[in-house]
mmCIF file of N, CA and C in Angstrom:
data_model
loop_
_atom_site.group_PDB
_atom_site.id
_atom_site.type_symbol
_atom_site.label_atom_id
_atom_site.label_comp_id
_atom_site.label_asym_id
_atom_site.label_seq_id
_atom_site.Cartn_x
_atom_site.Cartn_y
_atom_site.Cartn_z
ATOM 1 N N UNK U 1 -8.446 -12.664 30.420
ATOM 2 C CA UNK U 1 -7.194 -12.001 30.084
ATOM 3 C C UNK U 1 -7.506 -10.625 29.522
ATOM 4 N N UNK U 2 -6.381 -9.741 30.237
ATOM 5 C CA UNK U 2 -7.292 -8.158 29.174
ATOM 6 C C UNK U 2 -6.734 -8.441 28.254
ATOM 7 N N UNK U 3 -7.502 -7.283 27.478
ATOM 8 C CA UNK U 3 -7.435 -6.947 26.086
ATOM 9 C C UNK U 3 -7.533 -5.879 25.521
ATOM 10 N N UNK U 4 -6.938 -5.387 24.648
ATOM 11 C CA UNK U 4 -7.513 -3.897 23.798
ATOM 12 C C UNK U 4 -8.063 -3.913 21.965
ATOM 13 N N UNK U 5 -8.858 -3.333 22.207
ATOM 14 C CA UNK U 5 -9.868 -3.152 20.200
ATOM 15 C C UNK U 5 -8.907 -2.241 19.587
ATOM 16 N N UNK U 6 -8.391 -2.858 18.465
ATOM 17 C CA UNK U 6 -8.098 -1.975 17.704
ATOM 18 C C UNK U 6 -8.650 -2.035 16.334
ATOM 19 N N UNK U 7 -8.474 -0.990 15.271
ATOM 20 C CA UNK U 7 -8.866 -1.071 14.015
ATOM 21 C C UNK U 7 -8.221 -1.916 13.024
ATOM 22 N N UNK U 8 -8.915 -1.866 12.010
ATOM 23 C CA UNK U 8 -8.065 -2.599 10.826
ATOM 24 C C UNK U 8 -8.873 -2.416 9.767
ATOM 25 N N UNK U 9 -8.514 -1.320 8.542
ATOM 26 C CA UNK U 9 -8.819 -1.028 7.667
ATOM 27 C C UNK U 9 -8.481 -1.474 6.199
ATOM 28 N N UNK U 10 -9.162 -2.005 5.526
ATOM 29 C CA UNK U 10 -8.746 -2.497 4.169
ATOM 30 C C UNK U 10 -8.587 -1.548 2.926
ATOM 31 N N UNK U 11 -7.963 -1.602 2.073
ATOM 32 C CA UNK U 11 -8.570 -0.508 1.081
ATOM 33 C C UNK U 11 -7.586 -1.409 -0.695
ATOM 34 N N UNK U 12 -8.266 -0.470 -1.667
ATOM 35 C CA UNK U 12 -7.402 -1.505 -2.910
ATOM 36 C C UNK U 12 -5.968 -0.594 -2.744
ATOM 37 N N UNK U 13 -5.212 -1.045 -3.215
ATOM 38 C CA UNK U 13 -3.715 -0.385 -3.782
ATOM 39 C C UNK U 13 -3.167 -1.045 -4.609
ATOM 40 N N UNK U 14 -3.785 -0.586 -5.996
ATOM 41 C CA UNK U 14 -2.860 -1.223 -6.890
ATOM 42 C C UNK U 14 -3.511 -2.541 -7.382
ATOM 43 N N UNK U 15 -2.854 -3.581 -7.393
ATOM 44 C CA UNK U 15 -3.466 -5.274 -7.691
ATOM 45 C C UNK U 15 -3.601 -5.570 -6.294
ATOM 46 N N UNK U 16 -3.273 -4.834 -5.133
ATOM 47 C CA UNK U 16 -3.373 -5.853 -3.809
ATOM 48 C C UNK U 16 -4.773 -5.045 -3.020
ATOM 49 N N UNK U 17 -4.735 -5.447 -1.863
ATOM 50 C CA UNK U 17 -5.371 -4.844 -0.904
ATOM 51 C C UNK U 17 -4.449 -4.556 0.007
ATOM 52 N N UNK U 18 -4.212 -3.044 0.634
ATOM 53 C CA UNK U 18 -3.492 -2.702 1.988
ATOM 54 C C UNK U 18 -4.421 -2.922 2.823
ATOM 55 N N UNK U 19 -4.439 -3.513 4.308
ATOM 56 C CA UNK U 19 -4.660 -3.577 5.670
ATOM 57 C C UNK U 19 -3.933 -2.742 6.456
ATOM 58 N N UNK U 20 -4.507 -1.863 7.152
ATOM 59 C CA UNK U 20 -3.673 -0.571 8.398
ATOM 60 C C UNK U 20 -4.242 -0.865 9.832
ATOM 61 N N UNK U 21 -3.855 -0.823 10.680
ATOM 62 C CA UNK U 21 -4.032 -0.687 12.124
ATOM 63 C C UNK U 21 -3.822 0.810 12.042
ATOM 64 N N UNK U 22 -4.650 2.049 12.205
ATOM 65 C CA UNK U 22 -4.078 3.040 12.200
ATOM 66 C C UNK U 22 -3.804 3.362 13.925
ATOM 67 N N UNK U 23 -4.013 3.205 14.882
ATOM 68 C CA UNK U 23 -4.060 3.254 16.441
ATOM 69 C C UNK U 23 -2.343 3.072 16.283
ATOM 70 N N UNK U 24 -2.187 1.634 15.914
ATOM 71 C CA UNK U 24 -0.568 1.646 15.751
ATOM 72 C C UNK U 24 0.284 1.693 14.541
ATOM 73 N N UNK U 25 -0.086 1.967 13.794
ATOM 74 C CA UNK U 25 0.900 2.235 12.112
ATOM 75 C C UNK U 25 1.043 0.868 11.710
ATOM 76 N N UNK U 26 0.564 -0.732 12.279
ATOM 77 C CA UNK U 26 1.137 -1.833 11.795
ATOM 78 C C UNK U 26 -0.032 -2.025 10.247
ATOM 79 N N UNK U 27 0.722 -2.243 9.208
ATOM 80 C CA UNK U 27 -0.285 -2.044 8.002
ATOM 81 C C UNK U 27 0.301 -4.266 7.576
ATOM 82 N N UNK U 28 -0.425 -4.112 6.487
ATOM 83 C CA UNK U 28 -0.065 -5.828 5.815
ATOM 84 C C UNK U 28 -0.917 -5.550 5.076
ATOM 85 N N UNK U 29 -0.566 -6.961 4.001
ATOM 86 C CA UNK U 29 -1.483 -6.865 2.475
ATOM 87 C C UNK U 29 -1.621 -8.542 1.932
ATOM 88 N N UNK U 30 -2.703 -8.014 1.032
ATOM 89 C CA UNK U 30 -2.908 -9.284 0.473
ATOM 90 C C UNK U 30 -3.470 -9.161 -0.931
ATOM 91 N N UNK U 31 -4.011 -10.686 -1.201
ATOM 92 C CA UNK U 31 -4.518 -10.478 -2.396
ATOM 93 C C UNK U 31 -6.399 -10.116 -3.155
ATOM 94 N N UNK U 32 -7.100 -10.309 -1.529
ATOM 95 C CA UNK U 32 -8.215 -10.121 -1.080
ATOM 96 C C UNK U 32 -8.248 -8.866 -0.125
ATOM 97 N N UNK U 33 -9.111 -8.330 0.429
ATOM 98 C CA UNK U 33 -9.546 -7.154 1.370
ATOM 99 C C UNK U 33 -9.177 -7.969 2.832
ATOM 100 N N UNK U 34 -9.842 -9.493 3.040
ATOM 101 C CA UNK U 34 -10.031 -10.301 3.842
ATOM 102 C C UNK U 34 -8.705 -11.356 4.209
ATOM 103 N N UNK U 35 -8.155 -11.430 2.869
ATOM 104 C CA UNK U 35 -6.480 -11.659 3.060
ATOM 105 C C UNK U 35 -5.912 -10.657 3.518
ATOM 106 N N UNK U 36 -5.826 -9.286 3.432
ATOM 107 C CA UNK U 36 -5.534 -8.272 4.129
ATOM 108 C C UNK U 36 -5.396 -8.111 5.279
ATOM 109 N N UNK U 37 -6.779 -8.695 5.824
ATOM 110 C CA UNK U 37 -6.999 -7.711 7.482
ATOM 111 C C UNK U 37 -6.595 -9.442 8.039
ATOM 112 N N UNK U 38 -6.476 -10.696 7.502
ATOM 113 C CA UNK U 38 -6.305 -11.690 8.242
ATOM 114 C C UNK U 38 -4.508 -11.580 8.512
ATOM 115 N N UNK U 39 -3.842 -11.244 7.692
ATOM 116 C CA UNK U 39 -2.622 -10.937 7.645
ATOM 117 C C UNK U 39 -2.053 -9.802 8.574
ATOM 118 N N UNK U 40 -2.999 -8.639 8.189
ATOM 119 C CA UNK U 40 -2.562 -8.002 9.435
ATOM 120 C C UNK U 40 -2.956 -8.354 11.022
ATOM 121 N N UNK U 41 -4.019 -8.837 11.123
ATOM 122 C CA UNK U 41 -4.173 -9.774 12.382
ATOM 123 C C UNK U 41 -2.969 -10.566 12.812
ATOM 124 N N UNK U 42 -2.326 -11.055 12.331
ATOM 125 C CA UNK U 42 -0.885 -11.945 12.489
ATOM 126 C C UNK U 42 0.115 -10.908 12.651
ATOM 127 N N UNK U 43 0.263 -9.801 11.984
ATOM 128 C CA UNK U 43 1.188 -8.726 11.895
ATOM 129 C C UNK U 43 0.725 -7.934 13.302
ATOM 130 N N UNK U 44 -0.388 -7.698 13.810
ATOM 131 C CA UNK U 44 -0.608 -7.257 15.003
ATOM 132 C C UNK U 44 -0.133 -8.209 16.147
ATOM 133 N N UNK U 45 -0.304 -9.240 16.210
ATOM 134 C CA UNK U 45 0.168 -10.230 17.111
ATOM 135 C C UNK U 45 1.383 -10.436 17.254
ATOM 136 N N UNK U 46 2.265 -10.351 17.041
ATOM 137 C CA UNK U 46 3.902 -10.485 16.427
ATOM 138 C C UNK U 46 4.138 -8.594 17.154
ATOM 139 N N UNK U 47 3.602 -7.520 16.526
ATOM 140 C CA UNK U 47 4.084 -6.937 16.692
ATOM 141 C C UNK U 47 4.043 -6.699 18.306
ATOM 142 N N UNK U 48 2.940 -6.632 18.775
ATOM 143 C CA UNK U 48 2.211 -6.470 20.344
ATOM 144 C C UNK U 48 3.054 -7.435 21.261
ATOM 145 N N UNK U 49 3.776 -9.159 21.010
ATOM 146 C CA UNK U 49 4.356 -9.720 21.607
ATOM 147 C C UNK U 49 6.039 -9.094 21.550
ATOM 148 N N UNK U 50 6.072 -8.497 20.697
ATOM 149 C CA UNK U 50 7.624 -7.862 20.351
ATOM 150 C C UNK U 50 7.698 -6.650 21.201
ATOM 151 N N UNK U 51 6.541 -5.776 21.348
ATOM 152 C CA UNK U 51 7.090 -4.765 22.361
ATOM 153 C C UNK U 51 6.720 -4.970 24.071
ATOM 154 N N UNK U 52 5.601 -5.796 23.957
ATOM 155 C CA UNK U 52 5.911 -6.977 25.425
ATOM 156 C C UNK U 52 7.117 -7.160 25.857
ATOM 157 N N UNK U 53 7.497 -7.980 25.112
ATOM 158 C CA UNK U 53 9.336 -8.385 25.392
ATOM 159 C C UNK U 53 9.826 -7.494 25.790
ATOM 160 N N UNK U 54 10.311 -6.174 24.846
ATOM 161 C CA UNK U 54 11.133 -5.312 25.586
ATOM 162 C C UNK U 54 10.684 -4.414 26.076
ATOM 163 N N UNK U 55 9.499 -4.658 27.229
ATOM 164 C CA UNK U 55 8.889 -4.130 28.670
ATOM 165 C C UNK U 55 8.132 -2.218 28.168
ATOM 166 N N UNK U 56 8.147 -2.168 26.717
ATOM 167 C CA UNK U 56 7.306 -1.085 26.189
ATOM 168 C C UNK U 56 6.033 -0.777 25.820
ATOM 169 N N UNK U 57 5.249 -1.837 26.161
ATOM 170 C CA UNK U 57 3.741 -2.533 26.028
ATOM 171 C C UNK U 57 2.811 -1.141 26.370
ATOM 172 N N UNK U 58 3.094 -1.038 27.635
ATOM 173 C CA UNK U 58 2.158 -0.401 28.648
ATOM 174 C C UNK U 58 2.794 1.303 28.236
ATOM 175 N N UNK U 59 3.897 1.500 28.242
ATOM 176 C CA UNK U 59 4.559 3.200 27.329
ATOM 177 C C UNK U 59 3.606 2.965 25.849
ATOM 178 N N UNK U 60 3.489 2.183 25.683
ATOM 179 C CA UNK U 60 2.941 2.331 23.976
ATOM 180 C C UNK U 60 1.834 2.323 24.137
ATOM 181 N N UNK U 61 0.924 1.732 24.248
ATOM 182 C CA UNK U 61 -0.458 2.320 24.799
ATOM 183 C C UNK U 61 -0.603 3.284 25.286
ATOM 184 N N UNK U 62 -0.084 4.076 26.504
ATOM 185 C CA UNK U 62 -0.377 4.811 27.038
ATOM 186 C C UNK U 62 -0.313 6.096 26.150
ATOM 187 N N UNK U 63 0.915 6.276 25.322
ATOM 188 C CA UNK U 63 1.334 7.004 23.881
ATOM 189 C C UNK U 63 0.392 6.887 23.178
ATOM 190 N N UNK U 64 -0.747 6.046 23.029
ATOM 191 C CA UNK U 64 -1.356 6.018 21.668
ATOM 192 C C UNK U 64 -2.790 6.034 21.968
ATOM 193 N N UNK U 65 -2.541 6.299 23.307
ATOM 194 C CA UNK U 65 -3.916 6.627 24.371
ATOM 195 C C UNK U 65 -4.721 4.983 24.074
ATOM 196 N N UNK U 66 -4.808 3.871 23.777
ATOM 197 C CA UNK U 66 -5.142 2.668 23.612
ATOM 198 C C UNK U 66 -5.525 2.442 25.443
ATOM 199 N N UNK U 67 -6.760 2.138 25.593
ATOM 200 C CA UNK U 67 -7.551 0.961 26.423
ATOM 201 C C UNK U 67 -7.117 -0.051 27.042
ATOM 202 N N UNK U 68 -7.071 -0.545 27.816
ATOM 203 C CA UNK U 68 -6.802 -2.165 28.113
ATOM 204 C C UNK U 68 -7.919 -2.589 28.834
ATOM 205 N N UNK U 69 -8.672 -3.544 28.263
ATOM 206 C CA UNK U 69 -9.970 -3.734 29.340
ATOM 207 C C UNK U 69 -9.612 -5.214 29.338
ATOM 208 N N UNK U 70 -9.702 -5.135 31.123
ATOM 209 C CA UNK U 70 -10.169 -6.445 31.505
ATOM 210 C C UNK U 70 -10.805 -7.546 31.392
ATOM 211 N N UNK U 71 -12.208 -7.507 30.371
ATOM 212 C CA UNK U 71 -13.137 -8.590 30.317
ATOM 213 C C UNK U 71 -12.676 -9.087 28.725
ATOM 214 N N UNK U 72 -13.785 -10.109 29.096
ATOM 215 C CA UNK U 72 -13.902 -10.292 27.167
ATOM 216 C C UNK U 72 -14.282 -9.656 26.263
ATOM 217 N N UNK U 73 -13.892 -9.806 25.412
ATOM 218 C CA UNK U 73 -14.765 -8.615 23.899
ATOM 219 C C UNK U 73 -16.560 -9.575 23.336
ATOM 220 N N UNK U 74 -17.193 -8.167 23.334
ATOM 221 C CA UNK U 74 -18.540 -9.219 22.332
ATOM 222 C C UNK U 74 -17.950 -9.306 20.810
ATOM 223 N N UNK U 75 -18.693 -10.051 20.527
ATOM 224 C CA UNK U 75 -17.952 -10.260 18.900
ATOM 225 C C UNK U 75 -18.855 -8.825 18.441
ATOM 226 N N UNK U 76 -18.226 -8.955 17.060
ATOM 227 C CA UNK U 76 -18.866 -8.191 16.322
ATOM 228 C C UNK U 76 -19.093 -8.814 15.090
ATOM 229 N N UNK U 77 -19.779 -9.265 14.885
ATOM 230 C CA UNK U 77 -20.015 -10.071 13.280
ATOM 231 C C UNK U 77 -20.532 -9.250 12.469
ATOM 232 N N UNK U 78 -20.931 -8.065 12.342
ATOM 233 C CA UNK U 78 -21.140 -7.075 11.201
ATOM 234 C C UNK U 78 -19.754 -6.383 10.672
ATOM 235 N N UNK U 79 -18.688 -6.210 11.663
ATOM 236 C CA UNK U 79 -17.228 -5.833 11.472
ATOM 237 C C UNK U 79 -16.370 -6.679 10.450
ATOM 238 N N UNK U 80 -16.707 -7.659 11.030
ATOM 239 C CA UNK U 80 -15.991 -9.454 10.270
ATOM 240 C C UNK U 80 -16.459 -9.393 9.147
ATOM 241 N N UNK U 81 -17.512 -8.827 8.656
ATOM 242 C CA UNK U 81 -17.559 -9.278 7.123
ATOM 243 C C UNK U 81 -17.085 -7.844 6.673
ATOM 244 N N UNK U 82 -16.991 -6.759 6.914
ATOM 245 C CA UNK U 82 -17.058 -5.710 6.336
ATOM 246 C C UNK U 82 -15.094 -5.386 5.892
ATOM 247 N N UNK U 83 -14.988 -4.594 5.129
ATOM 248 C CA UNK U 83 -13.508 -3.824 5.266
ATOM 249 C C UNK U 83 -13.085 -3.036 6.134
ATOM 250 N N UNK U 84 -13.768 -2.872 6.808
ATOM 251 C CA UNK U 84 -12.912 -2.138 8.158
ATOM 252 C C UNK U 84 -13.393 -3.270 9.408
ATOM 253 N N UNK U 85 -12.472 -3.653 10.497
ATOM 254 C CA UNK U 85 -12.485 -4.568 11.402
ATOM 255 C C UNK U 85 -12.280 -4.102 12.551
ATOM 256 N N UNK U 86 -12.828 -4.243 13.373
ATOM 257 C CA UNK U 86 -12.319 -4.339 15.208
ATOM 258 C C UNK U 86 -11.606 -5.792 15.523
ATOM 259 N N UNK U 87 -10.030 -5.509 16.132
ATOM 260 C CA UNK U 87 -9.392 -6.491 16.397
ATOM 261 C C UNK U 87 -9.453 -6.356 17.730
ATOM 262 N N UNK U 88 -9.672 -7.266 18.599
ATOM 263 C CA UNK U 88 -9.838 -7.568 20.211
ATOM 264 C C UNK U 88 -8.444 -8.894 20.518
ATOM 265 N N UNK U 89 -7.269 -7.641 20.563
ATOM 266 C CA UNK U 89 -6.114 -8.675 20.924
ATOM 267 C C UNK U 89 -6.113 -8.776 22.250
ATOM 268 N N UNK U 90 -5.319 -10.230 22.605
ATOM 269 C CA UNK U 90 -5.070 -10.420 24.394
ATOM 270 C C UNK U 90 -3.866 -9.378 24.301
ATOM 271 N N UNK U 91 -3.714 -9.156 25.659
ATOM 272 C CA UNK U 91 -2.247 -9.145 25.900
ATOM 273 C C UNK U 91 -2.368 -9.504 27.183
ATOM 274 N N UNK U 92 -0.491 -8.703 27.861
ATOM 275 C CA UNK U 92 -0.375 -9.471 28.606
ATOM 276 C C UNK U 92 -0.570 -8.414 30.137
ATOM 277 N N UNK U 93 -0.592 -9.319 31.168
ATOM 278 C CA UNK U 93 -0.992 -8.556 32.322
ATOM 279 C C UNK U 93 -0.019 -7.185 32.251
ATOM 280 N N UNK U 94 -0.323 -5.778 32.766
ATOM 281 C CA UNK U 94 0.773 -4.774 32.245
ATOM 282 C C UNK U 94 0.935 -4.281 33.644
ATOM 283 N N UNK U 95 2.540 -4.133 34.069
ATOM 284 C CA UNK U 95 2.302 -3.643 35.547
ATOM 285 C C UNK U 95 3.293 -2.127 35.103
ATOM 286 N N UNK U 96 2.157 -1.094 35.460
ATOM 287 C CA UNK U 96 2.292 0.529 35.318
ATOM 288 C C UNK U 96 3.262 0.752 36.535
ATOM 289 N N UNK U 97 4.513 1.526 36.009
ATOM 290 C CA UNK U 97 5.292 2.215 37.077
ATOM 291 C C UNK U 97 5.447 3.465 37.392
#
């Protein structure tokens, strides 16, 4: 299934931690760095199936200059522990008009 990498940055604010996708503005928070970016992981997913729906998937990428690659992602396990993350979401097949 393709897919595209995006970021996900942690940082403190305050008593919480903010999480940002900066590629797409979707941010989330928590009470950890790692509660952060797991939250925004869910907040990316939700958001990416929401503009699926109303057939803006493939305009929004293309706007935000975002990738879609065909294969699988390698992991990155040095990303996963760190505060800043590479997210490797599915989406969905995108047909360009």
């Amino acid at each position: 299934m393709p897919h595209v990498t995006l970021t996900g940055v942690a940082y403190k604010d305050g008593n919480q931690f903010t999480a940002l996708c900066p590629e797409l503005g979707v941010a989330s928070c928590g009470d950890t760095a790692e509660e952060a970016l797991e939250m925004l992981e869910e907040a990316l997913e939700v958001y990416l199936e929401s503009v699926h729906e109303v057939g803006e998937l493939a305009r929004e990428f293309d706007e935000m200059g975002i990738e879609v690659h065909p294969d699988s992602p390698k992991s990155d396990e040095a990303a996963q522990r760190s505060k800043v993350r590479n997210y490797s979401m599915k989406v969905p097949e995108l047909v360009v008009v």
